[in-house]
Amino acid sequence: MDGDMHDPLRRLRDRLMRELRRAAAEEGVSDADLLALLAFETGALLACQDPGVLMPEEGVDLVWRNIAAGNLAALAIMSSERHRRN
């Protein structure tokens, strides 16, 4: 997902995050618990990958690259919002 994301993947991410945030709010789930849940599910998905298609090291690298990309995107959004308020 890092770098150039295709439209279907972007739409799916947006849809999943919208639903996840809505459900978390309805259930009263904290951000920390949501993070733990997503980390758990990421680990489970990583373990289920076909090693003939994605070696474990490649999967871990993919996850780390996307964590970094998500952090940068979030920081850019927060910085942009801060500049709009000033």
PDB file of N, CA, C and O in Angstrom:
ATOM      1  N   MET A   1       0.818  -1.181   0.000  1.00  0.00           N
ATOM      2  CA  MET A   1       0.000   0.000   0.000  1.00  0.00           C
ATOM      3  C   MET A   1       0.863   1.246   0.000  1.00  0.00           C
ATOM      4  O   MET A   1       0.391   2.313  -0.285  1.00  0.00           O
ATOM      5  N   ASP A   2       2.099   1.074   0.362  1.00  0.00           N
ATOM      6  CA  ASP A   2       2.972   2.234   0.359  1.00  0.00           C
ATOM      7  C   ASP A   2       3.212   2.687  -1.078  1.00  0.00           C
ATOM      8  O   ASP A   2       3.058   1.945  -2.017  1.00  0.00           O
ATOM      9  N   GLY A   3       3.546   3.940  -1.218  1.00  0.00           N
ATOM     10  CA  GLY A   3       3.829   4.464  -2.538  1.00  0.00           C
ATOM     11  C   GLY A   3       2.570   4.677  -3.347  1.00  0.00           C
ATOM     12  O   GLY A   3       1.594   5.224  -2.862  1.00  0.00           O
ATOM     13  N   ASP A   4       2.586   4.211  -4.574  1.00  0.00           N
ATOM     14  CA  ASP A   4       1.492   4.429  -5.513  1.00  0.00           C
ATOM     15  C   ASP A   4       0.398   3.387  -5.296  1.00  0.00           C
ATOM     16  O   ASP A   4       0.560   2.217  -5.614  1.00  0.00           O
ATOM     17  N   MET A   5      -0.727   3.810  -4.741  1.00  0.00           N
ATOM     18  CA  MET A   5      -1.811   2.882  -4.438  1.00  0.00           C
ATOM     19  C   MET A   5      -2.855   2.952  -5.538  1.00  0.00           C
ATOM     20  O   MET A   5      -3.273   4.022  -5.941  1.00  0.00           O
ATOM     21  N   HIS A   6      -3.277   1.787  -6.036  1.00  0.00           N
ATOM     22  CA  HIS A   6      -4.296   1.713  -7.078  1.00  0.00           C
ATOM     23  C   HIS A   6      -5.651   2.109  -6.513  1.00  0.00           C
ATOM     24  O   HIS A   6      -5.926   1.922  -5.328  1.00  0.00           O
ATOM     25  N   ASP A   7      -6.509   2.633  -7.373  1.00  0.00           N
ATOM     26  CA  ASP A   7      -7.828   3.100  -6.950  1.00  0.00           C
ATOM     27  C   ASP A   7      -8.646   2.049  -6.193  1.00  0.00           C
ATOM     28  O   ASP A   7      -9.209   2.369  -5.155  1.00  0.00           O
ATOM     29  N   PRO A   8      -8.746   0.791  -6.677  1.00  0.00           N
ATOM     30  CA  PRO A   8      -9.542  -0.188  -5.928  1.00  0.00           C
ATOM     31  C   PRO A   8      -9.004  -0.419  -4.520  1.00  0.00           C
ATOM     32  O   PRO A   8      -9.775  -0.550  -3.566  1.00  0.00           O
ATOM     33  N   LEU A   9      -7.700  -0.427  -4.368  1.00  0.00           N
ATOM     34  CA  LEU A   9      -7.093  -0.627  -3.057  1.00  0.00           C
ATOM     35  C   LEU A   9      -7.355   0.578  -2.161  1.00  0.00           C
ATOM     36  O   LEU A   9      -7.672   0.435  -0.976  1.00  0.00           O
ATOM     37  N   ARG A  10      -7.265   1.770  -2.720  1.00  0.00           N
ATOM     38  CA  ARG A  10      -7.543   2.991  -1.956  1.00  0.00           C
ATOM     39  C   ARG A  10      -9.005   3.014  -1.513  1.00  0.00           C
ATOM     40  O   ARG A  10      -9.317   3.335  -0.371  1.00  0.00           O
ATOM     41  N   ARG A  11      -9.916   2.653  -2.419  1.00  0.00           N
ATOM     42  CA  ARG A  11     -11.337   2.626  -2.066  1.00  0.00           C
ATOM     43  C   ARG A  11     -11.618   1.597  -0.984  1.00  0.00           C
ATOM     44  O   ARG A  11     -12.374   1.858  -0.047  1.00  0.00           O
ATOM     45  N   LEU A  12     -10.986   0.431  -1.083  1.00  0.00           N
ATOM     46  CA  LEU A  12     -11.182  -0.610  -0.075  1.00  0.00           C
ATOM     47  C   LEU A  12     -10.648  -0.147   1.273  1.00  0.00           C
ATOM     48  O   LEU A  12     -11.313  -0.311   2.300  1.00  0.00           O
ATOM     49  N   ARG A  13      -9.465   0.461   1.286  1.00  0.00           N
ATOM     50  CA  ARG A  13      -8.907   0.978   2.538  1.00  0.00           C
ATOM     51  C   ARG A  13      -9.838   2.012   3.161  1.00  0.00           C
ATOM     52  O   ARG A  13     -10.133   1.960   4.355  1.00  0.00           O
ATOM     53  N   ASP A  14     -10.300   2.939   2.350  1.00  0.00           N
ATOM     54  CA  ASP A  14     -11.205   3.976   2.865  1.00  0.00           C
ATOM     55  C   ASP A  14     -12.474   3.363   3.439  1.00  0.00           C
ATOM     56  O   ASP A  14     -12.932   3.742   4.517  1.00  0.00           O
ATOM     57  N   ARG A  15     -13.030   2.396   2.734  1.00  0.00           N
ATOM     58  CA  ARG A  15     -14.261   1.723   3.189  1.00  0.00           C
ATOM     59  C   ARG A  15     -14.033   0.963   4.490  1.00  0.00           C
ATOM     60  O   ARG A  15     -14.810   1.065   5.441  1.00  0.00           O
ATOM     61  N   LEU A  16     -12.943   0.199   4.535  1.00  0.00           N
ATOM     62  CA  LEU A  16     -12.634  -0.574   5.750  1.00  0.00           C
ATOM     63  C   LEU A  16     -12.417   0.337   6.947  1.00  0.00           C
ATOM     64  O   LEU A  16     -12.922   0.078   8.045  1.00  0.00           O
ATOM     65  N   MET A  17     -11.655   1.410   6.751  1.00  0.00           N
ATOM     66  CA  MET A  17     -11.364   2.303   7.872  1.00  0.00           C
ATOM     67  C   MET A  17     -12.621   3.032   8.345  1.00  0.00           C
ATOM     68  O   MET A  17     -12.811   3.222   9.540  1.00  0.00           O
ATOM     69  N   ARG A  18     -13.480   3.439   7.414  1.00  0.00           N
ATOM     70  CA  ARG A  18     -14.731   4.090   7.793  1.00  0.00           C
ATOM     71  C   ARG A  18     -15.576   3.161   8.661  1.00  0.00           C
ATOM     72  O   ARG A  18     -16.067   3.541   9.721  1.00  0.00           O
ATOM     73  N   GLU A  19     -15.726   1.918   8.207  1.00  0.00           N
ATOM     74  CA  GLU A  19     -16.522   0.934   8.953  1.00  0.00           C
ATOM     75  C   GLU A  19     -15.872   0.567  10.276  1.00  0.00           C
ATOM     76  O   GLU A  19     -16.550   0.407  11.291  1.00  0.00           O
ATOM     77  N   LEU A  20     -14.556   0.436  10.273  1.00  0.00           N
ATOM     78  CA  LEU A  20     -13.834   0.084  11.498  1.00  0.00           C
ATOM     79  C   LEU A  20     -13.976   1.186  12.544  1.00  0.00           C
ATOM     80  O   LEU A  20     -14.253   0.903  13.720  1.00  0.00           O
ATOM     81  N   ARG A  21     -13.816   2.427  12.123  1.00  0.00           N
ATOM     82  CA  ARG A  21     -13.958   3.545  13.061  1.00  0.00           C
ATOM     83  C   ARG A  21     -15.383   3.641  13.602  1.00  0.00           C
ATOM     84  O   ARG A  21     -15.592   3.911  14.787  1.00  0.00           O
ATOM     85  N   ARG A  22     -16.364   3.431  12.720  1.00  0.00           N
ATOM     86  CA  ARG A  22     -17.762   3.471  13.145  1.00  0.00           C
ATOM     87  C   ARG A  22     -18.036   2.368  14.165  1.00  0.00           C
ATOM     88  O   ARG A  22     -18.598   2.611  15.238  1.00  0.00           O
ATOM     89  N   ALA A  23     -17.610   1.150  13.874  1.00  0.00           N
ATOM     90  CA  ALA A  23     -17.839   0.024  14.768  1.00  0.00           C
ATOM     91  C   ALA A  23     -17.099   0.209  16.097  1.00  0.00           C
ATOM     92  O   ALA A  23     -17.650  -0.099  17.160  1.00  0.00           O
ATOM     93  N   ALA A  24     -15.873   0.709  16.043  1.00  0.00           N
ATOM     94  CA  ALA A  24     -15.100   0.938  17.272  1.00  0.00           C
ATOM     95  C   ALA A  24     -15.800   1.964  18.147  1.00  0.00           C
ATOM     96  O   ALA A  24     -15.890   1.795  19.371  1.00  0.00           O
ATOM     97  N   ALA A  25     -16.316   3.020  17.537  1.00  0.00           N
ATOM     98  CA  ALA A  25     -17.040   4.048  18.313  1.00  0.00           C
ATOM     99  C   ALA A  25     -18.301   3.454  18.927  1.00  0.00           C
ATOM    100  O   ALA A  25     -18.604   3.706  20.100  1.00  0.00           O
ATOM    101  N   GLU A  26     -19.036   2.661  18.170  1.00  0.00           N
ATOM    102  CA  GLU A  26     -20.259   2.031  18.695  1.00  0.00           C
ATOM    103  C   GLU A  26     -19.966   1.106  19.866  1.00  0.00           C
ATOM    104  O   GLU A  26     -20.741   1.029  20.812  1.00  0.00           O
ATOM    105  N   GLU A  27     -18.840   0.417  19.802  1.00  0.00           N
ATOM    106  CA  GLU A  27     -18.477  -0.551  20.840  1.00  0.00           C
ATOM    107  C   GLU A  27     -17.708   0.090  21.990  1.00  0.00           C
ATOM    108  O   GLU A  27     -17.420  -0.566  22.984  1.00  0.00           O
ATOM    109  N   GLY A  28     -17.322   1.343  21.836  1.00  0.00           N
ATOM    110  CA  GLY A  28     -16.545   2.010  22.879  1.00  0.00           C
ATOM    111  C   GLY A  28     -15.121   1.487  22.973  1.00  0.00           C
ATOM    112  O   GLY A  28     -14.532   1.477  24.053  1.00  0.00           O
ATOM    113  N   VAL A  29     -14.566   1.072  21.846  1.00  0.00           N
ATOM    114  CA  VAL A  29     -13.209   0.524  21.812  1.00  0.00           C
ATOM    115  C   VAL A  29     -12.214   1.683  21.721  1.00  0.00           C
ATOM    116  O   VAL A  29     -12.354   2.573  20.881  1.00  0.00           O
ATOM    117  N   SER A  30     -11.210   1.667  22.591  1.00  0.00           N
ATOM    118  CA  SER A  30     -10.200   2.731  22.609  1.00  0.00           C
ATOM    119  C   SER A  30      -9.272   2.607  21.403  1.00  0.00           C
ATOM    120  O   SER A  30      -9.169   1.552  20.773  1.00  0.00           O
ATOM    121  N   ASP A  31      -8.557   3.713  21.111  1.00  0.00           N
ATOM    122  CA  ASP A  31      -7.574   3.691  20.026  1.00  0.00           C
ATOM    123  C   ASP A  31      -6.496   2.643  20.286  1.00  0.00           C
ATOM    124  O   ASP A  31      -6.056   1.955  19.367  1.00  0.00           O
ATOM    125  N   ALA A  32      -6.069   2.522  21.548  1.00  0.00           N
ATOM    126  CA  ALA A  32      -5.030   1.540  21.892  1.00  0.00           C
ATOM    127  C   ALA A  32      -5.532   0.116  21.650  1.00  0.00           C
ATOM    128  O   ALA A  32      -4.789  -0.726  21.126  1.00  0.00           O
ATOM    129  N   ASP A  33      -6.778  -0.156  22.020  1.00  0.00           N
ATOM    130  CA  ASP A  33      -7.337  -1.491  21.784  1.00  0.00           C
ATOM    131  C   ASP A  33      -7.511  -1.762  20.295  1.00  0.00           C
ATOM    132  O   ASP A  33      -7.296  -2.880  19.820  1.00  0.00           O
ATOM    133  N   LEU A  34      -7.899  -0.736  19.549  1.00  0.00           N
ATOM    134  CA  LEU A  34      -8.040  -0.876  18.104  1.00  0.00           C
ATOM    135  C   LEU A  34      -6.687  -1.170  17.467  1.00  0.00           C
ATOM    136  O   LEU A  34      -6.572  -2.034  16.595  1.00  0.00           O
ATOM    137  N   LEU A  35      -5.660  -0.481  17.921  1.00  0.00           N
ATOM    138  CA  LEU A  35      -4.304  -0.737  17.435  1.00  0.00           C
ATOM    139  C   LEU A  35      -3.890  -2.177  17.735  1.00  0.00           C
ATOM    140  O   LEU A  35      -3.334  -2.873  16.873  1.00  0.00           O
ATOM    141  N   ALA A  36      -4.163  -2.641  18.949  1.00  0.00           N
ATOM    142  CA  ALA A  36      -3.828  -4.020  19.320  1.00  0.00           C
ATOM    143  C   ALA A  36      -4.576  -5.019  18.447  1.00  0.00           C
ATOM    144  O   ALA A  36      -4.001  -6.017  17.996  1.00  0.00           O
ATOM    145  N   LEU A  37      -5.847  -4.749  18.189  1.00  0.00           N
ATOM    146  CA  LEU A  37      -6.650  -5.640  17.349  1.00  0.00           C
ATOM    147  C   LEU A  37      -6.085  -5.711  15.933  1.00  0.00           C
ATOM    148  O   LEU A  37      -5.919  -6.801  15.365  1.00  0.00           O
ATOM    149  N   LEU A  38      -5.767  -4.551  15.359  1.00  0.00           N
ATOM    150  CA  LEU A  38      -5.233  -4.531  13.996  1.00  0.00           C
ATOM    151  C   LEU A  38      -3.858  -5.192  13.921  1.00  0.00           C
ATOM    152  O   LEU A  38      -3.551  -5.884  12.950  1.00  0.00           O
ATOM    153  N   ALA A  39      -3.034  -5.005  14.944  1.00  0.00           N
ATOM    154  CA  ALA A  39      -1.725  -5.663  14.976  1.00  0.00           C
ATOM    155  C   ALA A  39      -1.882  -7.181  15.046  1.00  0.00           C
ATOM    156  O   ALA A  39      -1.175  -7.925  14.360  1.00  0.00           O
ATOM    157  N   PHE A  40      -2.832  -7.633  15.867  1.00  0.00           N
ATOM    158  CA  PHE A  40      -3.096  -9.068  15.990  1.00  0.00           C
ATOM    159  C   PHE A  40      -3.536  -9.648  14.647  1.00  0.00           C
ATOM    160  O   PHE A  40      -3.018 -10.670  14.189  1.00  0.00           O
ATOM    161  N   GLU A  41      -4.490  -8.966  14.016  1.00  0.00           N
ATOM    162  CA  GLU A  41      -5.003  -9.451  12.731  1.00  0.00           C
ATOM    163  C   GLU A  41      -3.927  -9.399  11.643  1.00  0.00           C
ATOM    164  O   GLU A  41      -3.869 -10.279  10.790  1.00  0.00           O
ATOM    165  N   THR A  42      -3.063  -8.384  11.685  1.00  0.00           N
ATOM    166  CA  THR A  42      -1.961  -8.315  10.733  1.00  0.00           C
ATOM    167  C   THR A  42      -1.026  -9.502  10.915  1.00  0.00           C
ATOM    168  O   THR A  42      -0.603 -10.132   9.939  1.00  0.00           O
ATOM    169  N   GLY A  43      -0.718  -9.827  12.160  1.00  0.00           N
ATOM    170  CA  GLY A  43       0.120 -10.997  12.431  1.00  0.00           C
ATOM    171  C   GLY A  43      -0.521 -12.282  11.936  1.00  0.00           C
ATOM    172  O   GLY A  43       0.151 -13.144  11.359  1.00  0.00           O
ATOM    173  N   ALA A  44      -1.826 -12.417  12.147  1.00  0.00           N
ATOM    174  CA  ALA A  44      -2.538 -13.608  11.684  1.00  0.00           C
ATOM    175  C   ALA A  44      -2.522 -13.696  10.158  1.00  0.00           C
ATOM    176  O   ALA A  44      -2.282 -14.771   9.589  1.00  0.00           O
ATOM    177  N   LEU A  45      -2.754 -12.572   9.486  1.00  0.00           N
ATOM    178  CA  LEU A  45      -2.718 -12.566   8.019  1.00  0.00           C
ATOM    179  C   LEU A  45      -1.320 -12.868   7.499  1.00  0.00           C
ATOM    180  O   LEU A  45      -1.158 -13.589   6.503  1.00  0.00           O
ATOM    181  N   LEU A  46      -0.324 -12.351   8.178  1.00  0.00           N
ATOM    182  CA  LEU A  46       1.054 -12.603   7.789  1.00  0.00           C
ATOM    183  C   LEU A  46       1.384 -14.091   7.890  1.00  0.00           C
ATOM    184  O   LEU A  46       2.010 -14.663   6.997  1.00  0.00           O
ATOM    185  N   ALA A  47       0.918 -14.720   8.941  1.00  0.00           N
ATOM    186  CA  ALA A  47       1.191 -16.150   9.146  1.00  0.00           C
ATOM    187  C   ALA A  47       0.498 -17.021   8.097  1.00  0.00           C
ATOM    188  O   ALA A  47       0.958 -18.129   7.821  1.00  0.00           O
ATOM    189  N   CYS A  48      -0.573 -16.529   7.511  1.00  0.00           N
ATOM    190  CA  CYS A  48      -1.362 -17.306   6.538  1.00  0.00           C
ATOM    191  C   CYS A  48      -0.873 -17.160   5.101  1.00  0.00           C
ATOM    192  O   CYS A  48      -1.450 -17.765   4.197  1.00  0.00           O
ATOM    193  N   GLN A  49       0.166 -16.372   4.877  1.00  0.00           N
ATOM    194  CA  GLN A  49       0.638 -16.163   3.512  1.00  0.00           C
ATOM    195  C   GLN A  49       1.315 -17.414   2.968  1.00  0.00           C
ATOM    196  O   GLN A  49       1.988 -18.136   3.689  1.00  0.00           O
ATOM    197  N   ASP A  50       1.137 -17.642   1.694  1.00  0.00           N
ATOM    198  CA  ASP A  50       1.780 -18.755   1.004  1.00  0.00           C
ATOM    199  C   ASP A  50       3.257 -18.418   0.832  1.00  0.00           C
ATOM    200  O   ASP A  50       3.593 -17.456   0.136  1.00  0.00           O
ATOM    201  N   PRO A  51       4.170 -19.181   1.469  1.00  0.00           N
ATOM    202  CA  PRO A  51       5.592 -18.860   1.364  1.00  0.00           C
ATOM    203  C   PRO A  51       6.131 -18.977  -0.051  1.00  0.00           C
ATOM    204  O   PRO A  51       7.191 -18.445  -0.361  1.00  0.00           O
ATOM    205  N   GLY A  52       5.393 -19.655  -0.936  1.00  0.00           N
ATOM    206  CA  GLY A  52       5.801 -19.718  -2.337  1.00  0.00           C
ATOM    207  C   GLY A  52       5.517 -18.415  -3.062  1.00  0.00           C
ATOM    208  O   GLY A  52       6.088 -18.141  -4.120  1.00  0.00           O
ATOM    209  N   VAL A  53       4.635 -17.604  -2.499  1.00  0.00           N
ATOM    210  CA  VAL A  53       4.268 -16.324  -3.095  1.00  0.00           C
ATOM    211  C   VAL A  53       4.922 -15.171  -2.337  1.00  0.00           C
ATOM    212  O   VAL A  53       5.437 -14.232  -2.941  1.00  0.00           O
ATOM    213  N   LEU A  54       4.906 -15.260  -1.014  1.00  0.00           N
ATOM    214  CA  LEU A  54       5.460 -14.200  -0.177  1.00  0.00           C
ATOM    215  C   LEU A  54       6.217 -14.853   0.976  1.00  0.00           C
ATOM    216  O   LEU A  54       5.619 -15.453   1.866  1.00  0.00           O
ATOM    217  N   MET A  55       7.542 -14.735   0.929  1.00  0.00           N
ATOM    218  CA  MET A  55       8.361 -15.300   1.991  1.00  0.00           C
ATOM    219  C   MET A  55       8.098 -14.526   3.287  1.00  0.00           C
ATOM    220  O   MET A  55       7.767 -13.337   3.243  1.00  0.00           O
ATOM    221  N   PRO A  56       8.247 -15.176   4.458  1.00  0.00           N
ATOM    222  CA  PRO A  56       7.987 -14.485   5.728  1.00  0.00           C
ATOM    223  C   PRO A  56       8.751 -13.166   5.868  1.00  0.00           C
ATOM    224  O   PRO A  56       8.186 -12.168   6.317  1.00  0.00           O
ATOM    225  N   GLU A  57      10.015 -13.143   5.450  1.00  0.00           N
ATOM    226  CA  GLU A  57      10.803 -11.915   5.555  1.00  0.00           C
ATOM    227  C   GLU A  57      10.212 -10.811   4.680  1.00  0.00           C
ATOM    228  O   GLU A  57      10.219  -9.639   5.060  1.00  0.00           O
ATOM    229  N   GLU A  58       9.724 -11.188   3.495  1.00  0.00           N
ATOM    230  CA  GLU A  58       9.113 -10.208   2.603  1.00  0.00           C
ATOM    231  C   GLU A  58       7.815  -9.665   3.196  1.00  0.00           C
ATOM    232  O   GLU A  58       7.523  -8.473   3.083  1.00  0.00           O
ATOM    233  N   GLY A  59       7.059 -10.539   3.840  1.00  0.00           N
ATOM    234  CA  GLY A  59       5.821 -10.114   4.479  1.00  0.00           C
ATOM    235  C   GLY A  59       6.075  -9.132   5.599  1.00  0.00           C
ATOM    236  O   GLY A  59       5.392  -8.109   5.716  1.00  0.00           O
ATOM    237  N   VAL A  60       7.071  -9.421   6.417  1.00  0.00           N
ATOM    238  CA  VAL A  60       7.418  -8.518   7.520  1.00  0.00           C
ATOM    239  C   VAL A  60       7.903  -7.184   6.956  1.00  0.00           C
ATOM    240  O   VAL A  60       7.517  -6.110   7.446  1.00  0.00           O
ATOM    241  N   ASP A  61       8.701  -7.225   5.900  1.00  0.00           N
ATOM    242  CA  ASP A  61       9.184  -5.999   5.267  1.00  0.00           C
ATOM    243  C   ASP A  61       8.007  -5.191   4.707  1.00  0.00           C
ATOM    244  O   ASP A  61       7.960  -3.964   4.862  1.00  0.00           O
ATOM    245  N   LEU A  62       7.058  -5.858   4.092  1.00  0.00           N
ATOM    246  CA  LEU A  62       5.863  -5.200   3.569  1.00  0.00           C
ATOM    247  C   LEU A  62       5.091  -4.491   4.684  1.00  0.00           C
ATOM    248  O   LEU A  62       4.679  -3.341   4.548  1.00  0.00           O
ATOM    249  N   VAL A  63       4.927  -5.181   5.808  1.00  0.00           N
ATOM    250  CA  VAL A  63       4.214  -4.592   6.950  1.00  0.00           C
ATOM    251  C   VAL A  63       4.964  -3.372   7.473  1.00  0.00           C
ATOM    252  O   VAL A  63       4.371  -2.307   7.680  1.00  0.00           O
ATOM    253  N   TRP A  64       6.273  -3.481   7.668  1.00  0.00           N
ATOM    254  CA  TRP A  64       7.057  -2.355   8.192  1.00  0.00           C
ATOM    255  C   TRP A  64       7.021  -1.159   7.259  1.00  0.00           C
ATOM    256  O   TRP A  64       6.901  -0.014   7.699  1.00  0.00           O
ATOM    257  N   ARG A  65       7.150  -1.414   5.938  1.00  0.00           N
ATOM    258  CA  ARG A  65       7.105  -0.302   4.975  1.00  0.00           C
ATOM    259  C   ARG A  65       5.758   0.411   5.042  1.00  0.00           C
ATOM    260  O   ARG A  65       5.692   1.638   4.948  1.00  0.00           O
ATOM    261  N   ASN A  66       4.694  -0.337   5.213  1.00  0.00           N
ATOM    262  CA  ASN A  66       3.368   0.273   5.248  1.00  0.00           C
ATOM    263  C   ASN A  66       3.081   0.954   6.582  1.00  0.00           C
ATOM    264  O   ASN A  66       2.335   1.928   6.627  1.00  0.00           O
ATOM    265  N   ILE A  67       3.661   0.469   7.661  1.00  0.00           N
ATOM    266  CA  ILE A  67       3.563   1.191   8.935  1.00  0.00           C
ATOM    267  C   ILE A  67       4.233   2.552   8.778  1.00  0.00           C
ATOM    268  O   ILE A  67       3.671   3.588   9.167  1.00  0.00           O
ATOM    269  N   ALA A  68       5.428   2.562   8.183  1.00  0.00           N
ATOM    270  CA  ALA A  68       6.142   3.826   7.975  1.00  0.00           C
ATOM    271  C   ALA A  68       5.340   4.750   7.063  1.00  0.00           C
ATOM    272  O   ALA A  68       5.218   5.952   7.339  1.00  0.00           O
ATOM    273  N   ALA A  69       4.773   4.219   5.983  1.00  0.00           N
ATOM    274  CA  ALA A  69       3.983   5.044   5.060  1.00  0.00           C
ATOM    275  C   ALA A  69       2.745   5.599   5.762  1.00  0.00           C
ATOM    276  O   ALA A  69       2.380   6.759   5.569  1.00  0.00           O
ATOM    277  N   GLY A  70       2.100   4.779   6.589  1.00  0.00           N
ATOM    278  CA  GLY A  70       0.936   5.250   7.335  1.00  0.00           C
ATOM    279  C   GLY A  70       1.302   6.340   8.325  1.00  0.00           C
ATOM    280  O   GLY A  70       0.564   7.322   8.483  1.00  0.00           O
ATOM    281  N   ASN A  71       2.434   6.179   8.995  1.00  0.00           N
ATOM    282  CA  ASN A  71       2.895   7.216   9.926  1.00  0.00           C
ATOM    283  C   ASN A  71       3.143   8.531   9.200  1.00  0.00           C
ATOM    284  O   ASN A  71       2.717   9.595   9.653  1.00  0.00           O
ATOM    285  N   LEU A  72       3.823   8.466   8.057  1.00  0.00           N
ATOM    286  CA  LEU A  72       4.104   9.683   7.297  1.00  0.00           C
ATOM    287  C   LEU A  72       2.819  10.345   6.814  1.00  0.00           C
ATOM    288  O   LEU A  72       2.678  11.570   6.868  1.00  0.00           O
ATOM    289  N   ALA A  73       1.872   9.545   6.348  1.00  0.00           N
ATOM    290  CA  ALA A  73       0.592  10.091   5.875  1.00  0.00           C
ATOM    291  C   ALA A  73      -0.159  10.762   7.015  1.00  0.00           C
ATOM    292  O   ALA A  73      -0.702  11.857   6.853  1.00  0.00           O
ATOM    293  N   ALA A  74      -0.187  10.129   8.178  1.00  0.00           N
ATOM    294  CA  ALA A  74      -0.881  10.708   9.330  1.00  0.00           C
ATOM    295  C   ALA A  74      -0.219  12.007   9.770  1.00  0.00           C
ATOM    296  O   ALA A  74      -0.901  12.990  10.077  1.00  0.00           O
ATOM    297  N   LEU A  75       1.116  12.023   9.795  1.00  0.00           N
ATOM    298  CA  LEU A  75       1.834  13.241  10.175  1.00  0.00           C
ATOM    299  C   LEU A  75       1.562  14.371   9.181  1.00  0.00           C
ATOM    300  O   LEU A  75       1.387  15.525   9.573  1.00  0.00           O
ATOM    301  N   ALA A  76       1.503  14.051   7.901  1.00  0.00           N
ATOM    302  CA  ALA A  76       1.219  15.066   6.884  1.00  0.00           C
ATOM    303  C   ALA A  76      -0.180  15.633   7.068  1.00  0.00           C
ATOM    304  O   ALA A  76      -0.387  16.845   6.963  1.00  0.00           O
ATOM    305  N   ILE A  77      -1.140  14.767   7.366  1.00  0.00           N
ATOM    306  CA  ILE A  77      -2.517  15.222   7.582  1.00  0.00           C
ATOM    307  C   ILE A  77      -2.583  16.118   8.813  1.00  0.00           C
ATOM    308  O   ILE A  77      -3.192  17.186   8.782  1.00  0.00           O
ATOM    309  N   MET A  78      -1.954  15.692   9.899  1.00  0.00           N
ATOM    310  CA  MET A  78      -1.974  16.492  11.129  1.00  0.00           C
ATOM    311  C   MET A  78      -1.287  17.837  10.916  1.00  0.00           C
ATOM    312  O   MET A  78      -1.767  18.873  11.394  1.00  0.00           O
ATOM    313  N   SER A  79      -0.180  17.850  10.195  1.00  0.00           N
ATOM    314  CA  SER A  79       0.533  19.089   9.921  1.00  0.00           C
ATOM    315  C   SER A  79      -0.319  20.015   9.062  1.00  0.00           C
ATOM    316  O   SER A  79      -0.398  21.222   9.317  1.00  0.00           O
ATOM    317  N   SER A  80      -0.969  19.470   8.074  1.00  0.00           N
ATOM    318  CA  SER A  80      -1.837  20.248   7.198  1.00  0.00           C
ATOM    319  C   SER A  80      -3.002  20.861   7.978  1.00  0.00           C
ATOM    320  O   SER A  80      -3.341  22.031   7.785  1.00  0.00           O
ATOM    321  N   GLU A  81      -3.594  20.070   8.866  1.00  0.00           N
ATOM    322  CA  GLU A  81      -4.709  20.568   9.680  1.00  0.00           C
ATOM    323  C   GLU A  81      -4.237  21.666  10.625  1.00  0.00           C
ATOM    324  O   GLU A  81      -4.942  22.639  10.840  1.00  0.00           O
ATOM    325  N   ARG A  82      -3.042  21.533  11.177  1.00  0.00           N
ATOM    326  CA  ARG A  82      -2.491  22.548  12.067  1.00  0.00           C
ATOM    327  C   ARG A  82      -2.283  23.858  11.326  1.00  0.00           C
ATOM    328  O   ARG A  82      -2.577  24.927  11.835  1.00  0.00           O
ATOM    329  N   HIS A  83      -1.785  23.769  10.084  1.00  0.00           N
ATOM    330  CA  HIS A  83      -1.543  24.981   9.292  1.00  0.00           C
ATOM    331  C   HIS A  83      -2.855  25.659   8.898  1.00  0.00           C
ATOM    332  O   HIS A  83      -2.906  26.876   8.809  1.00  0.00           O
ATOM    333  N   ARG A  84      -3.901  24.891   8.664  1.00  0.00           N
ATOM    334  CA  ARG A  84      -5.201  25.474   8.311  1.00  0.00           C
ATOM    335  C   ARG A  84      -5.813  26.226   9.474  1.00  0.00           C
ATOM    336  O   ARG A  84      -6.510  27.194   9.286  1.00  0.00           O
ATOM    337  N   ARG A  85      -5.559  25.770  10.697  1.00  0.00           N
ATOM    338  CA  ARG A  85      -6.117  26.427  11.881  1.00  0.00           C
ATOM    339  C   ARG A  85      -5.433  27.752  12.183  1.00  0.00           C
ATOM    340  O   ARG A  85      -6.000  28.608  12.817  1.00  0.00           O
ATOM    341  N   ASN A  86      -4.190  27.878  11.763  1.00  0.00           N
ATOM    342  CA  ASN A  86      -3.417  29.093  12.089  1.00  0.00           C
ATOM    343  C   ASN A  86      -3.601  30.172  11.067  1.00  0.00           C
ATOM    344  O   ASN A  86      -3.956  30.232  10.064  1.00  0.00           O
TER     345      ASN A  86
END
